[in-house]
mmCIF file of C-alpha atoms in Angstrom:
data_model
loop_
_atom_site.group_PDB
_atom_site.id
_atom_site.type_symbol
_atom_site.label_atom_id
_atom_site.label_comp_id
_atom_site.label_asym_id
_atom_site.label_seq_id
_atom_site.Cartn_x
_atom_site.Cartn_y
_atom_site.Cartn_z
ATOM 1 C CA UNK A 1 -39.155 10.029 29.056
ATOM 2 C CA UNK A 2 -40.196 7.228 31.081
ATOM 3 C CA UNK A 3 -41.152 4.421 28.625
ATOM 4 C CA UNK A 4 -44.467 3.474 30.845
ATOM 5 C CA UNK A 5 -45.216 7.039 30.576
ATOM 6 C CA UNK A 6 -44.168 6.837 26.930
ATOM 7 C CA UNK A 7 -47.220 4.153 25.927
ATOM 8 C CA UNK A 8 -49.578 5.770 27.921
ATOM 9 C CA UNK A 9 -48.925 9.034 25.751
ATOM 10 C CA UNK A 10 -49.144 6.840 22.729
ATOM 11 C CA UNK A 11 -52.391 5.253 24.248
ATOM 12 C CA UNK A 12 -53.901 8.796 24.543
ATOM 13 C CA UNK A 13 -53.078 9.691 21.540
ATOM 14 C CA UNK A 14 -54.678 7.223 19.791
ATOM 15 C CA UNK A 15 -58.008 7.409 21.869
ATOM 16 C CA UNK A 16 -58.856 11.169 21.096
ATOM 17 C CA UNK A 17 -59.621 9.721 17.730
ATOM 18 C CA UNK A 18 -61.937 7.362 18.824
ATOM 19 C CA UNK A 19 -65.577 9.195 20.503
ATOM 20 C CA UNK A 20 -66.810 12.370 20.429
ATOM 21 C CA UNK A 21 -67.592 11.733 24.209
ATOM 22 C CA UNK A 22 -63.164 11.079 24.630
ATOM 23 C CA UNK A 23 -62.882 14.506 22.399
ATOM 24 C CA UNK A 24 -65.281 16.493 25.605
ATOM 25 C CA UNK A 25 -62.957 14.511 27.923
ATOM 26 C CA UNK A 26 -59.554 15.642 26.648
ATOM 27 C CA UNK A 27 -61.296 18.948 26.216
ATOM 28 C CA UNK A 28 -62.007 19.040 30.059
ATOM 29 C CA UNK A 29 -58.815 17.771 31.106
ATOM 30 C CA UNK A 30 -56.798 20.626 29.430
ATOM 31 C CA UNK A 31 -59.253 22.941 31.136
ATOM 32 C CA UNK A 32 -58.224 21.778 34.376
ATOM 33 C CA UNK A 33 -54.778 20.998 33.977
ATOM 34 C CA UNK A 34 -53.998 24.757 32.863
ATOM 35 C CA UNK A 35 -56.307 26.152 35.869
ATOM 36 C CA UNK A 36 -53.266 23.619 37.975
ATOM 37 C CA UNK A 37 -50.576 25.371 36.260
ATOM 38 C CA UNK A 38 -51.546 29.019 36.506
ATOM 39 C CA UNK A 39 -52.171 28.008 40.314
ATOM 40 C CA UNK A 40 -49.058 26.917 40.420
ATOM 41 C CA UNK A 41 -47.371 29.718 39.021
ATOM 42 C CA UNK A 42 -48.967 31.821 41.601
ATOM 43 C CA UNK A 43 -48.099 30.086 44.600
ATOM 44 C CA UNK A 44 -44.543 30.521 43.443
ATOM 45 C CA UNK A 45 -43.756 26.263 42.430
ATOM 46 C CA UNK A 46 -42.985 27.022 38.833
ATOM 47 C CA UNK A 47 -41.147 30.169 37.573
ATOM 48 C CA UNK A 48 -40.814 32.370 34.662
ATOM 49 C CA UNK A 49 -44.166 32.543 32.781
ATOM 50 C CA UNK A 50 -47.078 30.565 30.984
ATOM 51 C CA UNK A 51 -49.578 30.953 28.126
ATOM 52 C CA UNK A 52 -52.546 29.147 28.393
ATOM 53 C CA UNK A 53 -54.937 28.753 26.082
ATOM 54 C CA UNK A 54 -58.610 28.584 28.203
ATOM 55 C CA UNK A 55 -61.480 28.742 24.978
ATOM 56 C CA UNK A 56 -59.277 26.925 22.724
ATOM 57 C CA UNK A 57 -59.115 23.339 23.485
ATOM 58 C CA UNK A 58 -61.358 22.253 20.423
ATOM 59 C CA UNK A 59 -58.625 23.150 18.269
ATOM 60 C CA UNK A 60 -56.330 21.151 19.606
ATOM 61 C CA UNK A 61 -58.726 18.206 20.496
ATOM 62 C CA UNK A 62 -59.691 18.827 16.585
ATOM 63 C CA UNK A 63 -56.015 18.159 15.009
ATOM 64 C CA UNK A 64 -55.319 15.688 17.055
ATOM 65 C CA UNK A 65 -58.707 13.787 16.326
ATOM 66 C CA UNK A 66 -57.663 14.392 12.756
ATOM 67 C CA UNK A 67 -54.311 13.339 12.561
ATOM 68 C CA UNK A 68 -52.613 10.218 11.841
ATOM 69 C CA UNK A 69 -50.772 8.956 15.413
ATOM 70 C CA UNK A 70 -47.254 9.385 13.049
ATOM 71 C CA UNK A 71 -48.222 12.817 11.464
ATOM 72 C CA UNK A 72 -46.000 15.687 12.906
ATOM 73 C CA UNK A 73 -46.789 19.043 14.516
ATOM 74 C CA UNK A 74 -44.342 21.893 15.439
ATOM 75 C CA UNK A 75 -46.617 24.566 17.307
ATOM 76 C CA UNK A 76 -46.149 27.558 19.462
ATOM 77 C CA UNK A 77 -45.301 28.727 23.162
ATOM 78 C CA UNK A 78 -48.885 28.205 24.073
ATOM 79 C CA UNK A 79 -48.093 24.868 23.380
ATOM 80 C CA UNK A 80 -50.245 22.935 26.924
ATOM 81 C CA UNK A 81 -53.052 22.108 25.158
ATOM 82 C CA UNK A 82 -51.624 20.663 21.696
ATOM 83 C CA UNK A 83 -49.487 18.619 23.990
ATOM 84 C CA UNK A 84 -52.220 17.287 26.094
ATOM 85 C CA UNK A 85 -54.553 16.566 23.177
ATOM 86 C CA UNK A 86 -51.618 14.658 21.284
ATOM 87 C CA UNK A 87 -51.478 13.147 23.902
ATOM 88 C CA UNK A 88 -48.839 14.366 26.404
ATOM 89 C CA UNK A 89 -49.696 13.106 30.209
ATOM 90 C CA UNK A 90 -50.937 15.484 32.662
ATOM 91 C CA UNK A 91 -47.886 14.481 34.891
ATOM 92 C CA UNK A 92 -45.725 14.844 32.278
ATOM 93 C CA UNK A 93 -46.977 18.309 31.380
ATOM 94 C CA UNK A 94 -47.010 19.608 35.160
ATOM 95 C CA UNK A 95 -43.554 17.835 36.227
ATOM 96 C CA UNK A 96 -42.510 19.919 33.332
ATOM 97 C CA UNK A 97 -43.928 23.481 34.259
ATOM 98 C CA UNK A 98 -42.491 23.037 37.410
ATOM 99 C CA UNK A 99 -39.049 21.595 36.782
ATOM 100 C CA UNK A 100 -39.395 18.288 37.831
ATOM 101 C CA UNK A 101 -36.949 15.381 36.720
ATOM 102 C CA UNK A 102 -40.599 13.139 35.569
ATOM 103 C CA UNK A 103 -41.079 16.559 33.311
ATOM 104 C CA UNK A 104 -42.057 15.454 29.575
ATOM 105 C CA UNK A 105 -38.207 17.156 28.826
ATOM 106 C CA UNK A 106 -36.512 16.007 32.101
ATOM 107 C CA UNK A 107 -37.635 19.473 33.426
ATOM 108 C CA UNK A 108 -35.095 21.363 31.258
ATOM 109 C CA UNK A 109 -38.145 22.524 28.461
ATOM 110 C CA UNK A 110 -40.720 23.945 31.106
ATOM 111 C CA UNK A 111 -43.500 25.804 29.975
ATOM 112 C CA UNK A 112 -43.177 27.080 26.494
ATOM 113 C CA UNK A 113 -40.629 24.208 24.963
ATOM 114 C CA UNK A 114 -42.972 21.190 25.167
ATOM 115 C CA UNK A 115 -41.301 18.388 22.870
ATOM 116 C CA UNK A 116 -42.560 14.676 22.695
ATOM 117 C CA UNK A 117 -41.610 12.639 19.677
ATOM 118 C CA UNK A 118 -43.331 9.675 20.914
ATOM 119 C CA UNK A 119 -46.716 11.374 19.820
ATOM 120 C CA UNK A 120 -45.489 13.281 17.452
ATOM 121 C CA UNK A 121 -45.492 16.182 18.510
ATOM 122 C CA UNK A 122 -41.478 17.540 17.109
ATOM 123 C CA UNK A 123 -41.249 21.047 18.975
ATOM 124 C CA UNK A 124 -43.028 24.284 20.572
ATOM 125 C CA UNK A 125 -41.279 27.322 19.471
ATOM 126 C CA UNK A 126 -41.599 30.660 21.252
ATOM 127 C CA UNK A 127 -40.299 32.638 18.274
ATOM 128 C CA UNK A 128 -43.480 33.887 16.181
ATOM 129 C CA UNK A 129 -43.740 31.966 13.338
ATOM 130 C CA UNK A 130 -40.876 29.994 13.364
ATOM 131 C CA UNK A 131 -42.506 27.164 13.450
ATOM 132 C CA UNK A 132 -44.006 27.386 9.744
ATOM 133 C CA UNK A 133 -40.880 27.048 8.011
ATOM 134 C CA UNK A 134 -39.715 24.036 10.536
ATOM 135 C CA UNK A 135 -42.838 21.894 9.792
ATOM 136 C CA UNK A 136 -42.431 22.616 6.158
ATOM 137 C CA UNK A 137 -38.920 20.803 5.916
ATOM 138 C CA UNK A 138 -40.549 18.307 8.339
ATOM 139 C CA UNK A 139 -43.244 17.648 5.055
ATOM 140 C CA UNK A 140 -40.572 17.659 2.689
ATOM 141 C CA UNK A 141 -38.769 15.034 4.825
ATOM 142 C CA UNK A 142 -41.833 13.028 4.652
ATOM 143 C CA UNK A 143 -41.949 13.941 1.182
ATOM 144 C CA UNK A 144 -38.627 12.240 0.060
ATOM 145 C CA UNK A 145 -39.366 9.212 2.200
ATOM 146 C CA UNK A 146 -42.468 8.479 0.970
ATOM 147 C CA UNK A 147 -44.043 7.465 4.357
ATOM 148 C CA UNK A 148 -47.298 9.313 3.498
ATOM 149 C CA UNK A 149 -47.176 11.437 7.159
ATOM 150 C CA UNK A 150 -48.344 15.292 7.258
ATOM 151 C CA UNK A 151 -46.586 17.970 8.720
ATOM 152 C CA UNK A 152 -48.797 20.208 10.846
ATOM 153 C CA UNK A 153 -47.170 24.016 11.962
ATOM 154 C CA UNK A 154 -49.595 25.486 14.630
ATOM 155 C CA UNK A 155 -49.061 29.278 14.962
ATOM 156 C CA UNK A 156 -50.725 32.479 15.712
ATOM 157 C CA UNK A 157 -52.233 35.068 13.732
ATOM 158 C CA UNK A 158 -49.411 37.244 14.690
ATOM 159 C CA UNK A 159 -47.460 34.735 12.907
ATOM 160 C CA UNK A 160 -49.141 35.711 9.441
ATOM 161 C CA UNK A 161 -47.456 38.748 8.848
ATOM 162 C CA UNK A 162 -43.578 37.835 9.075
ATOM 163 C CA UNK A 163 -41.588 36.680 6.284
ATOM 164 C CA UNK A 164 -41.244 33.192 7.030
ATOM 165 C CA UNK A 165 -45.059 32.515 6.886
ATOM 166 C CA UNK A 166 -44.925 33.463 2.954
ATOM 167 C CA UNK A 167 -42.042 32.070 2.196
ATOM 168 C CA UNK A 168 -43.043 28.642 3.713
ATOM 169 C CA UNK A 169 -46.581 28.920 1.726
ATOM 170 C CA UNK A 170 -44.829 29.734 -1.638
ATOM 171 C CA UNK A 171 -42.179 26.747 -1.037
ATOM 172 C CA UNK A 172 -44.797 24.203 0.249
ATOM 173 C CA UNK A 173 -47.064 25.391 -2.715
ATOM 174 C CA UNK A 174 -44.303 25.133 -5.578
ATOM 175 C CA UNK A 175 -43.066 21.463 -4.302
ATOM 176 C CA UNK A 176 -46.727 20.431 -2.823
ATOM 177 C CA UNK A 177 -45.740 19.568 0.025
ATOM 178 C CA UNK A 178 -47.944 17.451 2.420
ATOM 179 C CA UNK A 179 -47.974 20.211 4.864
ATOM 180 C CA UNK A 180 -51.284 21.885 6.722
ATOM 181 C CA UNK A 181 -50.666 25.567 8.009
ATOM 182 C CA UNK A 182 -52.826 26.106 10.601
ATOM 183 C CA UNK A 183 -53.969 29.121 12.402
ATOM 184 C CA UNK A 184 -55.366 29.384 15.452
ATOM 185 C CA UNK A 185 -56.769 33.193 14.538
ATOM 186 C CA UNK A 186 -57.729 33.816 18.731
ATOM 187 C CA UNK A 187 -58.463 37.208 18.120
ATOM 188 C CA UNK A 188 -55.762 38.817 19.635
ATOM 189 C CA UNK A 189 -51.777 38.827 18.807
ATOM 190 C CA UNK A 190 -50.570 39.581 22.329
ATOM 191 C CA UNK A 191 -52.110 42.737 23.346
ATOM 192 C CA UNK A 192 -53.352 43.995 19.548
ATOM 193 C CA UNK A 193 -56.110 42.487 17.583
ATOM 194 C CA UNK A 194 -55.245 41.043 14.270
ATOM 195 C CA UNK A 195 -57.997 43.074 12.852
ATOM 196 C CA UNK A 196 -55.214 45.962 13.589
ATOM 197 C CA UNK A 197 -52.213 44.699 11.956
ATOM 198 C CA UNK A 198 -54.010 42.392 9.016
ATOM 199 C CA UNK A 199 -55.733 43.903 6.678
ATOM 200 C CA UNK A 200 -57.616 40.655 4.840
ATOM 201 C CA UNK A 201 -58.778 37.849 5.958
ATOM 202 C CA UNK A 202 -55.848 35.371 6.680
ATOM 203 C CA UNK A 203 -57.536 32.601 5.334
ATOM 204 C CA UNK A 204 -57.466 34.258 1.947
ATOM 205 C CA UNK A 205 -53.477 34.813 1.702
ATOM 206 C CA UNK A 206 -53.595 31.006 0.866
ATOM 207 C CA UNK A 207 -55.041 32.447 -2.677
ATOM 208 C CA UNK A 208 -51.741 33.987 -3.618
ATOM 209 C CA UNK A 209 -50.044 30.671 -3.744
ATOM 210 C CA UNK A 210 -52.811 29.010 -5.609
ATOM 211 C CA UNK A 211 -53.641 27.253 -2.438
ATOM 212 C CA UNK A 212 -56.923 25.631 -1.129
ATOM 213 C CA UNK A 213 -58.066 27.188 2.193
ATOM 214 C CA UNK A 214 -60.476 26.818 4.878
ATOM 215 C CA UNK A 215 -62.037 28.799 7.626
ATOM 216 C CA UNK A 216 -63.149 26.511 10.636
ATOM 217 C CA UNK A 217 -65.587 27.123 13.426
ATOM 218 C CA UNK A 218 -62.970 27.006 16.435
ATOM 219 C CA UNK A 219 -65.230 26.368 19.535
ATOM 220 C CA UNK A 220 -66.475 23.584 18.020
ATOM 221 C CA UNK A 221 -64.122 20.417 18.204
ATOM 222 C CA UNK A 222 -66.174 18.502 15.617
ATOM 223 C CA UNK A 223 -66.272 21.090 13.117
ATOM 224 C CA UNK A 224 -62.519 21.358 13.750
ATOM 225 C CA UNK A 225 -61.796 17.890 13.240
ATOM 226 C CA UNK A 226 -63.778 17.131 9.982
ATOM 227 C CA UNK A 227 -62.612 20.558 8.513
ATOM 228 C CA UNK A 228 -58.766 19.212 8.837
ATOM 229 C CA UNK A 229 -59.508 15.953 8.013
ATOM 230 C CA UNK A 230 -60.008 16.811 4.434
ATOM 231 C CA UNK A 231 -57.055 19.102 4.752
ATOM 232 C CA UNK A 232 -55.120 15.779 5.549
ATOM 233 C CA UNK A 233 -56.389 13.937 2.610
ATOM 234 C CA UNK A 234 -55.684 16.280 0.306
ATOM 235 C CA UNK A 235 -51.626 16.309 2.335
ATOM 236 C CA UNK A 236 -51.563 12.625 2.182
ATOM 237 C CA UNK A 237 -53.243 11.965 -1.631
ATOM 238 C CA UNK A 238 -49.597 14.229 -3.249
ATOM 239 C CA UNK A 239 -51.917 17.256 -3.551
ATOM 240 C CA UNK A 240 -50.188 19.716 -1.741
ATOM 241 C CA UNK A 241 -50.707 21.810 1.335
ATOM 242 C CA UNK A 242 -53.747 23.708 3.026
ATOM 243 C CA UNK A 243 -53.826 26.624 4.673
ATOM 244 C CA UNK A 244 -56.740 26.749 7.610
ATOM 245 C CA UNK A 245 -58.057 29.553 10.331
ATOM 246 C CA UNK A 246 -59.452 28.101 13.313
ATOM 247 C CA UNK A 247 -61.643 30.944 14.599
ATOM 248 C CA UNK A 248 -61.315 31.020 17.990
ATOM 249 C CA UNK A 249 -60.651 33.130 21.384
ATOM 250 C CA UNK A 250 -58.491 32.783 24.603
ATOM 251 C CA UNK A 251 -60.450 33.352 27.674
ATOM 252 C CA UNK A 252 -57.223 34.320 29.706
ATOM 253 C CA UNK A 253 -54.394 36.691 28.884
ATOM 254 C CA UNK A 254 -51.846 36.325 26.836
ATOM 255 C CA UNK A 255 -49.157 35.120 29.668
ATOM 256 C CA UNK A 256 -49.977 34.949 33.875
ATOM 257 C CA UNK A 257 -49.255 38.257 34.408
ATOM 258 C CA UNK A 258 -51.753 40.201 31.480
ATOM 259 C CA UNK A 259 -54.739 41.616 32.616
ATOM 260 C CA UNK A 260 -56.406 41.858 28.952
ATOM 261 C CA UNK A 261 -57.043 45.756 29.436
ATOM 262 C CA UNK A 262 -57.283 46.250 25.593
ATOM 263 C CA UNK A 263 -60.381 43.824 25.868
ATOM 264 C CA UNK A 264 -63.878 45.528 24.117
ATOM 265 C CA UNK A 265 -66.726 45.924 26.517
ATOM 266 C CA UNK A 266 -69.034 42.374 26.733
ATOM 267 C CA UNK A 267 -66.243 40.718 24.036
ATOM 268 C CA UNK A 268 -65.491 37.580 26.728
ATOM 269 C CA UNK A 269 -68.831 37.434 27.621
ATOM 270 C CA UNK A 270 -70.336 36.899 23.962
ATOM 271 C CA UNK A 271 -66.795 33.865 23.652
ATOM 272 C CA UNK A 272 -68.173 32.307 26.719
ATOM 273 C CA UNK A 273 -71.440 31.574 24.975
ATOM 274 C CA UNK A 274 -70.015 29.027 22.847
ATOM 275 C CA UNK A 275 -67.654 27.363 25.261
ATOM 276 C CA UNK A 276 -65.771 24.748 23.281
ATOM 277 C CA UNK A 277 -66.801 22.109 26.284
ATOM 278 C CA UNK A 278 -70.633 23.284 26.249
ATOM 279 C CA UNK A 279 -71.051 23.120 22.541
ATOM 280 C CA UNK A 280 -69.764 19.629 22.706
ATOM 281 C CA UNK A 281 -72.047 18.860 25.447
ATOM 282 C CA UNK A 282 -74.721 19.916 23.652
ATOM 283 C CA UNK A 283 -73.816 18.074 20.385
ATOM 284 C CA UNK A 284 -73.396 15.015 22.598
ATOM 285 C CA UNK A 285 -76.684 15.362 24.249
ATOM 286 C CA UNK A 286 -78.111 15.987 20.858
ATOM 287 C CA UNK A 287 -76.904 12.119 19.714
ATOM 288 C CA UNK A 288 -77.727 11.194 23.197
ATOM 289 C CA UNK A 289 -74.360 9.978 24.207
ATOM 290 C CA UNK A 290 -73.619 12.438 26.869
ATOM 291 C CA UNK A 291 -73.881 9.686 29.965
ATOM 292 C CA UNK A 292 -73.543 11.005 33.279
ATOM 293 C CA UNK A 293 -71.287 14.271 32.758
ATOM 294 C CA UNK A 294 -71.223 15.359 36.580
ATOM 295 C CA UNK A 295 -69.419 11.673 36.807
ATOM 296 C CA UNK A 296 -67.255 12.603 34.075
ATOM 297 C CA UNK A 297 -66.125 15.578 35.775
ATOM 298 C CA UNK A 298 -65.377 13.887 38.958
ATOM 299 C CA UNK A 299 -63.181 11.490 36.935
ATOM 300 C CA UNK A 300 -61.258 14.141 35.281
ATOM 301 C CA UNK A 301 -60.639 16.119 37.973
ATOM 302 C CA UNK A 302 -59.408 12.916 40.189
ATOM 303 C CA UNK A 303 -56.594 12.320 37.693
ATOM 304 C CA UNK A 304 -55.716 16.017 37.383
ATOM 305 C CA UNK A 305 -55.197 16.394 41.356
ATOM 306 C CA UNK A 306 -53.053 12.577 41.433
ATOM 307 C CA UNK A 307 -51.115 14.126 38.411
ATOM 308 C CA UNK A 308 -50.425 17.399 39.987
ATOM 309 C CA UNK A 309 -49.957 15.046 43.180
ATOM 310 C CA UNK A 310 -47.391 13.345 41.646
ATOM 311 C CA UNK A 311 -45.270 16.128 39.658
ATOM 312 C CA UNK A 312 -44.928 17.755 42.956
ATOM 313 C CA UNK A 313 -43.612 14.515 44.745
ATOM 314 C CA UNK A 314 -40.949 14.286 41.713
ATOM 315 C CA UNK A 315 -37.700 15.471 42.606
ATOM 316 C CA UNK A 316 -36.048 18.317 40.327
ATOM 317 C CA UNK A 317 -33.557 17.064 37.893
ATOM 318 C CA UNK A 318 -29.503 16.078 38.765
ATOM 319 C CA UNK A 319 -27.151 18.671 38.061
ATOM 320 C CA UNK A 320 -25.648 16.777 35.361
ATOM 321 C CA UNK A 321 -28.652 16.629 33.380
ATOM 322 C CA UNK A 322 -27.785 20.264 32.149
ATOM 323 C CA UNK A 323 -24.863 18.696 30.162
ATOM 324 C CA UNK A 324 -26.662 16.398 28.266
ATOM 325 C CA UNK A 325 -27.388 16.605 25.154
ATOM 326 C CA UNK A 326 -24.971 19.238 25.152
ATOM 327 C CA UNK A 327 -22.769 18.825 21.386
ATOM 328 C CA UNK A 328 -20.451 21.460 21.871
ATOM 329 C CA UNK A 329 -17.000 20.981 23.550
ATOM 330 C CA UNK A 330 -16.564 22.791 26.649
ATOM 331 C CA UNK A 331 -15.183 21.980 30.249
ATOM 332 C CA UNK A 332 -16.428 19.178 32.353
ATOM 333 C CA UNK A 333 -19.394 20.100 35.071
ATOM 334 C CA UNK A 334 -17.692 20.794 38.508
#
């Protein structure tokens, strides 16, 4: 990556942390910069698919409020809006979706293998739940350097119910490692509800490893944020790891091309009450901070159209960037 685009990452990482007014800003950016990239997927500029993750922006405006600029998060392939809230640029992200050379990964990662270091942000993983184990030996790395930074592994709750998720909670627990599991619960795993295929409440599965958990009010990005903060302290102070359910709800499918059949009747409608962005509005308007939020809008959406602008202007990477990187021996690139 660019290393001007690099500080301005780092920059926007740092300021998410700062307001609650910046939090309903990041918060309306990922909004729009998805509604970019599913536009773009349909008018044929970026291929393959995308997950997008419309109702859940608190969380990620949440962890990254909460977080340390050095902690480290491993998440899934609906990875846009961690990215953006850790503070990936919206150039970045859309040069990316689209394979552009100015893409966050040189446009080799696209949509669902976001990585940028330089915020920390280590990996998105498409497998389910493969990302618990990974941020677990990123905590135990931490761990034996004593640098005092917490692993975060964002997943699914169709990620509760493989192997890997238990055996990363029983290893984190034994060797208390500063580690938060987090679980964005968002009703549905693909095309089933959880309340199908899991028969407790996932929060409680912490209990079997002797482990302190948390349920957190997704849609709201300040409930989100103080809820992990303690899970942080606890990470940071040698006590071990936390295991937390973010309660929330994508608006969209699960990728482009699902229509949500196996929706219930008036389910959407009752999410859309508590909009993550209108429940911060209204929490800013209750401190009377909000400011002019038409304004705000128009600001947003100025940078989102000179980003999307600009990723389209990029040109698409050189051949040769295929090879690089590229460990194994094998014959030279005609």
């Amino acid at each position: 990556m660019d290393s001007v685009i690099a500080d301005e990452a780092v920059q926007r990482r740092r300021s998410v942390r700062s307001s609650a007014l910046a939090r309903l800003e990041r918060m309306i950016e990922i909004r729009l910069v998805e509604e970019r990239i599913r536009d773009l997927h349909r008018e044929g500029k970026a291929w393959g698919t995308t997950h997008c993750a419309d109702g859940q922006e608190a969380v990620a405006v949440g962890l990254a409020a909460a977080a340390r600029p050095d902690d480290l998060v491993v998440c899934t392939h609906r990875t846009h809006h961690i990215g953006l809230a850790l503070g990936v640029t919206p150039e970045s992200l859309i040069a990316e979706n689209i394979g552009r050379a100015s893409g966050a990964l040189g446009g080799l990662g696209g949509s669902m293998h976001l990585t940028a270091t330089e915020v920390g942000l280590l990996h998105s993983i498409p497998i389910i739940g493969a990302m618990i184990p990974v941020a677990a030996g990123a905590a135990l790395a931490a761990q034996v350097l004593g640098d005092e930074r917490v692993a975060v592994a964002v997943f699914g709750d169709g990620g509760v119910n493989i192997g890997a998720f238990h055996e990363s909670l029983n290893l984190a627990a034994v060797w208390r490692l500063p580690v938060v599991f987090l679980c964005e619960n968002n009703v549905y795993a693909e095309y089933t509800a959880s309340a199908e295929t899991t028969p407790v409440p996932i929060a409680t599965r912490a209990d079997a490893y002797g482990m302190p958990s948390a349920v957190l009010d997704g849609q709201n990005v300040e409930a989100v944020r103080e809820g992990l903060e303690q899970a942080f302290v606890r990470a940071r102070a040698g006590d071990g790891p936390t295991l937390v359910e973010v309660a929330t709800y994508r608006y969209g499918g699960h990728s482009a091309s699902d229509q949500s059949p196996y929706r219930r009747d008036g389910e959407l409608e009752r999410w859309l009450e508590r909009d993550p962005i209108a429940v911060q509005v209204a929490h800013l308007e209750a401190l009377g901070e909000i400011g002019d939020l038409d304004a705000l809008r128009r600001q947003v959406t100025a940078r989102v159209d000179a980003a999307t602008e600009a990723a389209l202007a990029a040109p698409e990477p050189e051949l040769a960037a295929m090879f690089a990187n590229v460990l194994a021996p094998g014959p030279a690139p005609v």
